[in-house]
Amino acid sequence: MTNWREKEAKYFLRAGKRMDLLAVRGEGTRIWDEHGREYLDFFGGPATISLGHSHPVVVDALVDQAKQLIHVSNSFYSIPQLQLAELLIEHSCFDRVYFMNSGAEANEGALKIARKWGKEKKNGAFEIISAVNAFHGRTLQMITAGGTERYKAPFSPLPEGFIHVPFNDADAIRQATTPRTVAVFLEPIQGEGGINVPDDDYLKRVRAWCDEQNILLILDEVQTGCGRTGALFAYELFGVEPDIVTLGKGIGSGVPLSAFLVKEHAAVFTPGDHGSTYGGEPLTTRVGYEVMKYIIDNDIPGQVAQKAKAVERRLHSLMDRCPHVTEVRGKGLMWAVQFSGDIGERVTNDALAAGLIVNNVRPNAVRLAPPLTISDDDLEHGLTILEHVIEDAIGASK
Ligand SMILES: *Cc1c(COP(=O)(O)O)cnc(C)c1O
């Protein structure tokens, strides 16, 4: 049998860590390895495969569109792109949309708009206020915006114009604001930073400050968008409307697609300002259209909000039983379980051995982000495995 792990060691540019799983097939909430062993996928991409692995809606869209038209330049009109545009605009607070291929690129587009808006409408203001521990992607500008030191340090000099403040601290944003500030750029709930849920009034206070100061509010909903939090977009949960939002991950349920959506007053791009070879091509936008239509038509956000109650109940009862589980936090189907010590890796590995894929989002925390379409039985089963693994790991680390 081919030793794929040896090939990886020999040929692959290792820029990230892998877990010891060679995935060969996926269906719904399950993945199978090369030996046919089955795993429940509570990592989900991360948070990417919104409809689960190889959902028929995605597969049929891919096959049907591939036969018709895979790619055509953005110099031409194409139908799936415009169908998805209409669907997103009609179901959000925004007026215009542009499509890209990845979360980082959607964020780049959003910040380019903000810079141009600053030049045209705000005396050349250019500074972006973003949060410590944020994650916005891996381009040079996004590692700078993200404020995680270890992602940035090897790659300096970095782009200018970013100010970092603690997350969930609206006063810090007020204090960091200067006449040069053009935008505040935040995740509504920090995903890669460990599922950090802000206070209910945080984004409202930030929105009010941005209004008062004529600053754009840009929300990165690459992880929180498209039903993940139990609302179609997380900004609805917090009762605010940003000026720009970015979407990625779940919008394509595993197919590379992202978007930035803008309100009219901020939509300052004019022809020639932006572009992408693949962004918005028929193949990926057809998938995005069918995925979003499925999410909306089947009230997936409402179902997610229901399932969240079961997750919350189970995780809180785990916390009550285990003093070493210090916090559980999340919304919808994005949750973190935090421990008193750095046992995240051990829990992740033990869960894998027990047939459950979770992710150690922090050294002391694991993240759960299963497909939004997960059945109640699979959800309960996965949580049961996780509880046993955590209890064992805590027993062993005492
Ligand atoms: C994953 C993620 C990104 C980056 O998306 P890529 O597709 O990897 O570029 C950006 N922002 C948030 C909030 C994310 O979770």
CSV table of C-alpha atoms and ligand atoms in Angstrom, one decimal:
chain,number,residue,atom,x,y,z
A,1,MET,CA,0.0,0.0,0.0
A,2,THR,CA,1.3,3.5,-0.8
A,3,ASN,CA,2.7,5.2,2.2
A,4,TRP,CA,1.1,8.7,1.8
A,5,ARG,CA,2.6,10.0,5.0
A,6,GLU,CA,6.1,9.3,3.7
A,7,LYS,CA,5.3,11.1,0.5
A,8,GLU,CA,4.0,14.0,2.5
A,9,ALA,CA,7.3,14.2,4.4
A,10,LYS,CA,9.3,14.0,1.2
A,11,TYR,CA,7.4,16.3,-1.2
A,12,PHE,CA,5.1,18.6,0.7
A,13,LEU,CA,6.1,22.1,1.9
A,14,ARG,CA,5.2,21.8,5.5
A,15,ALA,CA,3.5,25.0,6.5
A,16,GLY,CA,1.0,23.6,9.0
A,17,LYS,CA,0.4,20.7,11.3
A,18,ARG,CA,-1.6,17.7,10.4
A,19,MET,CA,-3.6,15.3,12.4
A,20,ASP,CA,-3.0,11.6,11.9
A,21,LEU,CA,-5.9,11.0,9.5
A,22,LEU,CA,-5.8,10.3,5.8
A,23,ALA,CA,-9.2,11.2,4.6
A,24,VAL,CA,-10.4,9.4,1.4
A,25,ARG,CA,-14.2,9.8,1.5
A,26,GLY,CA,-16.8,12.0,3.1
A,27,GLU,CA,-20.6,11.9,3.3
A,28,GLY,CA,-22.7,14.1,5.5
A,29,THR,CA,-21.2,14.3,9.0
A,30,ARG,CA,-18.8,11.4,8.3
A,31,ILE,CA,-15.3,10.9,6.9
A,32,TRP,CA,-13.6,7.6,6.1
A,33,ASP,CA,-9.9,6.9,6.2
A,34,GLU,CA,-7.8,4.7,3.9
A,35,HIS,CA,-8.7,1.6,6.0
A,36,GLY,CA,-12.4,2.3,5.8
A,37,ARG,CA,-12.6,3.5,9.4
A,38,GLU,CA,-15.4,6.0,10.0
A,39,TYR,CA,-15.2,9.3,11.9
A,40,LEU,CA,-17.7,11.8,12.9
A,41,ASP,CA,-16.6,15.2,11.7
A,42,PHE,CA,-17.1,17.9,14.3
A,43,PHE,CA,-14.2,19.9,12.8
A,44,GLY,CA,-16.0,20.4,9.5
A,45,GLY,CA,-13.5,22.1,7.5
A,46,PRO,CA,-13.1,24.2,9.9
A,47,ALA,CA,-16.7,25.3,9.8
A,48,THR,CA,-16.5,25.0,6.0
A,49,ILE,CA,-18.7,22.1,5.0
A,50,SER,CA,-22.0,23.8,6.0
A,51,LEU,CA,-24.2,21.1,4.4
A,52,GLY,CA,-21.9,18.3,5.3
A,53,HIS,CA,-19.6,16.3,3.0
A,54,SER,CA,-20.6,15.9,-0.6
A,55,HIS,CA,-24.2,17.0,0.0
A,56,PRO,CA,-26.3,16.1,-3.1
A,57,VAL,CA,-27.2,19.7,-3.5
A,58,VAL,CA,-23.5,20.5,-3.9
A,59,VAL,CA,-22.6,17.5,-6.0
A,60,ASP,CA,-25.6,18.0,-8.4
A,61,ALA,CA,-24.7,21.7,-8.7
A,62,LEU,CA,-21.1,20.9,-9.5
A,63,VAL,CA,-21.9,18.2,-12.1
A,64,ASP,CA,-24.7,20.1,-13.8
A,65,GLN,CA,-22.8,23.4,-13.9
A,66,ALA,CA,-19.6,21.6,-15.0
A,67,LYS,CA,-21.4,20.3,-18.1
A,68,GLN,CA,-22.8,23.7,-18.9
A,69,LEU,CA,-20.1,26.3,-18.2
A,70,ILE,CA,-17.3,26.0,-15.7
A,71,HIS,CA,-15.5,29.3,-16.2
A,72,VAL,CA,-15.9,32.5,-18.0
A,73,SER,CA,-14.1,35.8,-17.4
A,74,ASN,CA,-15.7,38.5,-15.3
A,75,SER,CA,-15.5,40.6,-18.4
A,76,PHE,CA,-18.8,38.8,-19.3
A,77,TYR,CA,-22.2,38.3,-17.6
A,78,SER,CA,-22.9,34.9,-16.2
A,79,ILE,CA,-26.1,33.6,-14.7
A,80,PRO,CA,-25.1,31.7,-11.5
A,81,GLN,CA,-23.1,34.7,-10.3
A,82,LEU,CA,-26.1,37.0,-10.7
A,83,GLN,CA,-28.5,34.5,-9.1
A,84,LEU,CA,-26.3,34.3,-6.1
A,85,ALA,CA,-25.8,38.1,-6.0
A,86,GLU,CA,-29.6,38.6,-5.9
A,87,LEU,CA,-30.2,35.9,-3.3
A,88,LEU,CA,-27.5,37.4,-0.9
A,89,ILE,CA,-28.6,41.0,-1.4
A,90,GLU,CA,-32.3,40.1,-1.0
A,91,HIS,CA,-31.6,38.3,2.3
A,92,SER,CA,-29.2,40.7,3.9
A,93,CYS,CA,-28.9,44.4,4.7
A,94,PHE,CA,-26.5,45.1,1.9
A,95,ASP,CA,-26.8,46.6,-1.6
A,96,ARG,CA,-23.9,45.2,-3.6
A,97,VAL,CA,-21.7,42.1,-3.7
A,98,TYR,CA,-18.4,41.0,-5.2
A,99,PHE,CA,-17.2,37.4,-5.3
A,100,MET,CA,-13.7,36.0,-4.5
A,101,ASN,CA,-12.3,32.6,-3.8
A,102,SER,CA,-11.1,32.6,-0.2
A,103,GLY,CA,-11.8,34.4,3.1
A,104,ALA,CA,-8.6,36.3,3.1
A,105,GLU,CA,-9.3,37.6,-0.4
A,106,ALA,CA,-12.8,38.7,0.5
A,107,ASN,CA,-11.2,40.6,3.4
A,108,GLU,CA,-8.6,42.2,1.1
A,109,GLY,CA,-11.4,43.4,-1.0
A,110,ALA,CA,-13.3,44.8,2.0
A,111,LEU,CA,-10.2,46.7,3.2
A,112,LYS,CA,-9.4,48.0,-0.3
A,113,ILE,CA,-12.9,49.5,-0.4
A,114,ALA,CA,-12.4,51.1,3.0
A,115,ARG,CA,-9.1,52.6,1.9
A,116,LYS,CA,-10.7,54.1,-1.2
A,117,TRP,CA,-13.6,55.3,0.8
A,118,GLY,CA,-11.2,57.0,3.2
A,119,LYS,CA,-9.5,58.8,0.4
A,120,GLU,CA,-12.7,60.0,-1.2
A,121,LYS,CA,-14.9,60.6,1.8
A,122,LYS,CA,-12.7,61.0,4.9
A,123,ASN,CA,-9.6,63.2,4.1
A,124,GLY,CA,-7.4,60.2,3.3
A,125,ALA,CA,-8.1,58.3,6.5
A,126,PHE,CA,-6.6,54.9,6.2
A,127,GLU,CA,-6.1,53.3,9.6
A,128,ILE,CA,-7.9,50.1,10.4
A,129,ILE,CA,-8.7,49.2,14.0
A,130,SER,CA,-8.8,45.4,14.5
A,131,ALA,CA,-8.8,43.1,17.5
A,132,VAL,CA,-6.0,41.2,19.2
A,133,ASN,CA,-6.4,37.4,18.7
A,134,ALA,CA,-8.4,38.0,15.5
A,135,PHE,CA,-8.1,35.8,12.5
A,136,HIS,CA,-8.7,37.2,9.0
A,137,GLY,CA,-6.6,34.9,6.8
A,138,ARG,CA,-2.9,34.4,5.7
A,139,THR,CA,-2.1,37.1,3.2
A,140,LEU,CA,0.5,39.7,4.4
A,141,GLN,CA,-2.2,42.3,5.1
A,142,MET,CA,-4.5,39.8,6.8
A,143,ILE,CA,-1.8,38.4,9.1
A,144,THR,CA,-1.2,42.1,10.0
A,145,ALA,CA,-4.8,42.7,10.7
A,146,GLY,CA,-5.1,39.5,12.7
A,147,GLY,CA,-2.7,40.6,15.4
A,148,THR,CA,-1.4,37.1,16.2
A,149,GLU,CA,2.3,37.6,16.8
A,150,ARG,CA,3.4,34.1,15.7
A,151,TYR,CA,1.7,34.4,12.3
A,152,LYS,CA,3.3,37.8,11.7
A,153,ALA,CA,6.8,37.8,13.1
A,154,PRO,CA,8.6,35.8,10.4
A,155,PHE,CA,7.3,38.0,7.6
A,156,SER,CA,8.1,41.5,8.5
A,157,PRO,CA,8.1,44.2,7.2
A,158,LEU,CA,4.3,44.2,7.2
A,159,PRO,CA,1.8,46.6,5.6
A,160,GLU,CA,1.1,49.7,7.6
A,161,GLY,CA,-2.1,51.2,9.0
A,162,PHE,CA,-3.3,48.6,11.6
A,163,ILE,CA,-4.1,49.4,15.2
A,164,HIS,CA,-4.9,46.5,17.6
A,165,VAL,CA,-7.2,46.7,20.5
A,166,PRO,CA,-8.5,44.0,22.9
A,167,PHE,CA,-11.6,42.2,21.6
A,168,ASN,CA,-14.9,42.9,23.4
A,169,ASP,CA,-13.7,46.3,24.6
A,170,ALA,CA,-15.7,49.1,22.9
A,171,ASP,CA,-13.9,51.7,25.0
A,172,ALA,CA,-10.6,50.6,23.6
A,173,ILE,CA,-11.9,51.3,20.1
A,174,ARG,CA,-12.9,54.8,21.1
A,175,GLN,CA,-9.5,55.4,22.6
A,176,ALA,CA,-7.7,54.1,19.6
A,177,THR,CA,-9.7,56.2,17.1
A,178,THR,CA,-7.8,59.1,15.5
A,179,PRO,CA,-8.7,61.4,12.5
A,180,ARG,CA,-6.8,58.8,10.4
A,181,THR,CA,-9.2,55.9,11.4
A,182,VAL,CA,-11.2,54.7,8.4
A,183,ALA,CA,-12.7,51.4,9.7
A,184,VAL,CA,-13.2,49.0,12.5
A,185,PHE,CA,-12.6,45.5,11.4
A,186,LEU,CA,-13.9,42.6,13.6
A,187,GLU,CA,-15.2,39.1,13.7
A,188,PRO,CA,-18.6,39.1,15.4
A,189,ILE,CA,-17.4,36.0,17.3
A,190,GLN,CA,-13.7,35.2,17.1
A,191,GLY,CA,-13.4,31.8,15.5
A,192,GLU,CA,-9.7,30.7,15.2
A,193,GLY,CA,-9.0,32.8,18.3
A,194,GLY,CA,-11.0,30.3,20.4
A,195,ILE,CA,-14.7,31.0,19.8
A,196,ASN,CA,-14.7,34.2,21.8
A,197,VAL,CA,-18.3,35.5,22.1
A,198,PRO,CA,-18.5,39.2,23.0
A,199,ASP,CA,-21.0,40.8,25.3
A,200,ASP,CA,-24.4,41.3,23.8
A,201,ASP,CA,-24.0,45.1,23.6
A,202,TYR,CA,-20.4,45.1,22.3
A,203,LEU,CA,-21.2,45.4,18.6
A,204,LYS,CA,-24.0,47.8,19.2
A,205,ARG,CA,-21.6,50.1,21.1
A,206,VAL,CA,-19.0,49.8,18.3
A,207,ARG,CA,-21.7,50.6,15.7
A,208,ALA,CA,-22.8,53.7,17.6
A,209,TRP,CA,-19.2,54.9,17.9
A,210,CYS,CA,-18.6,54.3,14.2
A,211,ASP,CA,-21.8,56.2,13.3
A,212,GLU,CA,-20.7,59.1,15.6
A,213,GLN,CA,-17.2,59.2,14.1
A,214,ASN,CA,-18.2,58.4,10.5
A,215,ILE,CA,-16.1,55.3,10.5
A,216,LEU,CA,-16.9,52.1,8.5
A,217,LEU,CA,-17.8,48.9,10.5
A,218,ILE,CA,-16.5,45.9,8.6
A,219,LEU,CA,-17.5,42.5,10.0
A,220,ASP,CA,-15.6,39.4,8.9
A,221,GLU,CA,-18.3,36.7,8.9
A,222,VAL,CA,-16.2,34.2,7.0
A,223,GLN,CA,-16.7,31.7,9.9
A,224,THR,CA,-19.9,33.1,11.6
A,225,GLY,CA,-21.9,33.7,8.4
A,226,CYS,CA,-24.3,31.6,6.4
A,227,GLY,CA,-26.3,30.1,9.3
A,228,ARG,CA,-23.4,28.9,11.5
A,229,THR,CA,-24.5,30.9,14.6
A,230,GLY,CA,-28.2,30.2,14.3
A,231,ALA,CA,-28.9,33.3,12.3
A,232,LEU,CA,-28.2,33.7,8.6
A,233,PHE,CA,-25.6,36.3,9.5
A,234,ALA,CA,-24.2,36.9,13.0
A,235,TYR,CA,-24.7,40.6,12.7
A,236,GLU,CA,-28.5,39.9,13.1
A,237,LEU,CA,-27.8,38.1,16.4
A,238,PHE,CA,-26.1,41.2,17.8
A,239,GLY,CA,-28.7,43.7,16.3
A,240,VAL,CA,-26.3,45.7,14.2
A,241,GLU,CA,-25.8,46.4,10.5
A,242,PRO,CA,-22.2,46.6,9.4
A,243,ASP,CA,-21.2,48.7,6.3
A,244,ILE,CA,-19.3,45.8,4.8
A,245,VAL,CA,-19.4,42.1,5.6
A,246,THR,CA,-17.2,39.3,4.3
A,247,LEU,CA,-18.4,35.7,3.7
A,248,GLY,CA,-16.4,32.5,3.0
A,249,LYS,CA,-16.2,29.0,4.4
A,250,GLY,CA,-19.8,27.8,4.7
A,251,ILE,CA,-21.1,29.7,1.6
A,252,GLY,CA,-19.6,27.1,-0.7
A,253,SER,CA,-19.9,24.1,1.6
A,254,GLY,CA,-16.4,23.1,0.7
A,255,VAL,CA,-16.1,24.7,-2.7
A,256,PRO,CA,-13.7,27.7,-2.8
A,257,LEU,CA,-16.0,30.8,-2.8
A,258,SER,CA,-16.1,34.0,-0.8
A,259,ALA,CA,-17.8,37.3,-1.1
A,260,PHE,CA,-17.8,40.9,0.3
A,261,LEU,CA,-21.1,42.7,0.6
A,262,VAL,CA,-21.3,46.5,0.8
A,263,LYS,CA,-23.9,49.1,1.6
A,264,GLU,CA,-24.5,51.6,-1.2
A,265,HIS,CA,-22.9,54.5,0.7
A,266,ALA,CA,-19.6,52.5,1.0
A,267,ALA,CA,-19.7,51.0,-2.5
A,268,VAL,CA,-16.9,53.2,-3.9
A,269,PHE,CA,-15.3,50.8,-6.3
A,270,THR,CA,-15.6,51.8,-10.0
A,271,PRO,CA,-14.7,49.6,-13.0
A,272,GLY,CA,-11.0,48.8,-12.9
A,273,ASP,CA,-10.6,48.9,-9.1
A,274,HIS,CA,-10.8,45.2,-8.4
A,275,GLY,CA,-10.9,41.8,-10.0
A,276,SER,CA,-10.2,38.1,-9.7
A,277,THR,CA,-9.6,35.5,-12.3
A,278,TYR,CA,-11.7,32.8,-10.7
A,279,GLY,CA,-13.8,34.9,-8.3
A,280,GLY,CA,-17.4,34.6,-9.2
A,281,GLU,CA,-17.0,32.0,-11.9
A,282,PRO,CA,-20.1,30.0,-12.9
A,283,LEU,CA,-18.9,26.8,-11.2
A,284,THR,CA,-18.4,28.1,-7.7
A,285,THR,CA,-21.2,30.6,-7.7
A,286,ARG,CA,-23.7,28.0,-8.9
A,287,VAL,CA,-22.7,25.9,-5.9
A,288,GLY,CA,-22.9,29.0,-3.6
A,289,TYR,CA,-26.3,29.8,-5.0
A,290,GLU,CA,-27.7,26.2,-4.4
A,291,VAL,CA,-26.1,26.1,-0.9
A,292,MET,CA,-27.5,29.4,0.2
A,293,LYS,CA,-30.9,28.7,-1.3
A,294,TYR,CA,-30.9,25.4,0.6
A,295,ILE,CA,-29.9,27.1,3.8
A,296,ILE,CA,-32.6,29.8,3.4
A,297,ASP,CA,-35.4,27.6,2.1
A,298,ASN,CA,-35.0,25.0,4.8
A,299,ASP,CA,-34.5,27.5,7.6
A,300,ILE,CA,-31.2,25.9,8.5
A,301,PRO,CA,-30.4,28.9,10.8
A,302,GLY,CA,-33.5,28.1,12.8
A,303,GLN,CA,-32.6,24.4,13.0
A,304,VAL,CA,-29.0,25.4,14.1
A,305,ALA,CA,-30.5,27.5,16.9
A,306,GLN,CA,-32.5,24.5,18.0
A,307,LYS,CA,-29.5,22.2,18.0
A,308,ALA,CA,-27.5,24.8,19.8
A,309,LYS,CA,-29.7,24.3,22.8
A,310,ALA,CA,-28.8,20.6,23.0
A,311,VAL,CA,-25.1,21.4,22.7
A,312,GLU,CA,-25.3,24.1,25.3
A,313,ARG,CA,-27.1,21.8,27.7
A,314,ARG,CA,-24.7,19.0,27.3
A,315,LEU,CA,-21.6,21.1,27.5
A,316,HIS,CA,-22.8,22.9,30.6
A,317,SER,CA,-23.6,19.6,32.3
A,318,LEU,CA,-20.1,18.5,31.4
A,319,MET,CA,-18.7,21.7,33.0
A,320,ASP,CA,-20.7,21.1,36.1
A,321,ARG,CA,-19.3,17.6,36.5
A,322,CYS,CA,-15.7,18.4,35.6
A,323,PRO,CA,-14.0,21.1,37.5
A,324,HIS,CA,-11.2,21.1,34.9
A,325,VAL,CA,-13.6,22.2,32.2
A,326,THR,CA,-13.4,25.9,33.0
A,327,GLU,CA,-15.6,27.4,30.3
A,328,VAL,CA,-17.9,26.4,27.5
A,329,ARG,CA,-18.8,29.1,25.0
A,330,GLY,CA,-20.4,29.5,21.6
A,331,LYS,CA,-23.4,30.2,19.5
A,332,GLY,CA,-25.3,28.0,17.1
A,333,LEU,CA,-22.9,25.2,15.9
A,334,MET,CA,-19.6,26.9,16.8
A,335,TRP,CA,-18.4,26.0,20.3
A,336,ALA,CA,-15.3,25.8,22.4
A,337,VAL,CA,-14.7,23.8,25.5
A,338,GLN,CA,-11.9,25.2,27.6
A,339,PHE,CA,-9.8,23.4,30.1
A,340,SER,CA,-7.8,24.4,33.2
A,341,GLY,CA,-4.6,23.1,31.5
A,342,ASP,CA,-3.1,22.6,28.0
A,343,ILE,CA,-4.8,19.3,27.2
A,344,GLY,CA,-6.4,20.4,23.9
A,345,GLU,CA,-4.0,18.3,21.8
A,346,ARG,CA,-4.5,15.2,24.0
A,347,VAL,CA,-8.3,15.5,23.8
A,348,THR,CA,-8.1,16.0,20.1
A,349,ASN,CA,-5.9,13.0,19.5
A,350,ASP,CA,-8.0,10.8,21.9
A,351,ALA,CA,-11.2,11.9,20.2
A,352,LEU,CA,-9.7,11.0,16.9
A,353,ALA,CA,-8.8,7.5,18.2
A,354,ALA,CA,-12.4,7.2,19.4
A,355,GLY,CA,-13.8,8.2,16.0
A,356,LEU,CA,-14.6,11.8,16.5
A,357,ILE,CA,-12.8,14.7,14.8
A,358,VAL,CA,-12.5,17.9,16.8
A,359,ASN,CA,-9.9,20.6,16.7
A,360,ASN,CA,-7.6,22.0,19.4
A,361,VAL,CA,-8.3,25.6,18.6
A,362,ARG,CA,-6.1,26.7,21.5
A,363,PRO,CA,-3.6,24.7,23.6
A,364,ASN,CA,-6.3,24.7,26.4
A,365,ALA,CA,-9.4,24.4,24.3
A,366,VAL,CA,-11.1,22.3,21.6
A,367,ARG,CA,-13.6,23.6,19.0
A,368,LEU,CA,-16.7,22.0,17.7
A,369,ALA,CA,-18.1,23.1,14.3
A,370,PRO,CA,-20.0,20.2,12.8
A,371,PRO,CA,-22.0,20.5,9.6
A,372,LEU,CA,-25.2,22.6,10.0
A,373,THR,CA,-27.2,19.7,8.8
A,374,ILE,CA,-26.0,17.3,11.4
A,375,SER,CA,-28.7,15.0,12.8
A,376,ASP,CA,-29.7,15.1,16.4
A,377,ASP,CA,-28.5,11.5,16.9
A,378,ASP,CA,-25.0,12.3,15.4
A,379,LEU,CA,-24.8,15.4,17.5
A,380,GLU,CA,-25.6,13.5,20.7
A,381,HIS,CA,-23.3,10.6,19.8
A,382,GLY,CA,-20.4,13.0,19.1
A,383,LEU,CA,-20.9,14.8,22.3
A,384,THR,CA,-21.0,11.6,24.2
A,385,ILE,CA,-17.6,10.5,22.7
A,386,LEU,CA,-16.2,14.0,23.5
A,387,GLU,CA,-17.4,13.8,27.2
A,388,HIS,CA,-15.8,10.4,27.7
A,389,VAL,CA,-12.5,11.5,26.1
A,390,ILE,CA,-12.4,14.7,28.2
A,391,GLU,CA,-13.2,12.9,31.4
A,392,ASP,CA,-10.4,10.3,30.7
A,393,ALA,CA,-7.9,13.0,29.7
A,394,ILE,CA,-8.6,15.0,32.8
A,395,GLY,CA,-8.4,11.8,35.0
A,396,ALA,CA,-5.0,11.1,33.4
A,397,SER,CA,-3.6,14.6,33.8
A,398,LYS,CA,-4.5,14.9,37.5
B,1,LIG,C1,-11.0,31.0,7.9
B,1,LIG,C2,-11.1,32.4,8.1
B,1,LIG,C3,-10.6,33.4,7.3
B,1,LIG,C4,-9.6,33.0,6.1
B,1,LIG,O1,-10.3,32.3,5.1
B,1,LIG,P1,-9.4,31.6,4.0
B,1,LIG,O2,-10.4,31.0,3.1
B,1,LIG,O3,-8.6,30.6,4.7
B,1,LIG,O4,-8.6,32.7,3.4
B,1,LIG,C5,-10.8,34.7,7.5
B,1,LIG,N1,-11.6,35.1,8.5
B,1,LIG,C6,-12.2,34.3,9.3
B,1,LIG,C7,-13.0,34.8,10.4
B,1,LIG,C8,-11.9,32.9,9.2
B,1,LIG,O5,-12.5,32.0,10.1
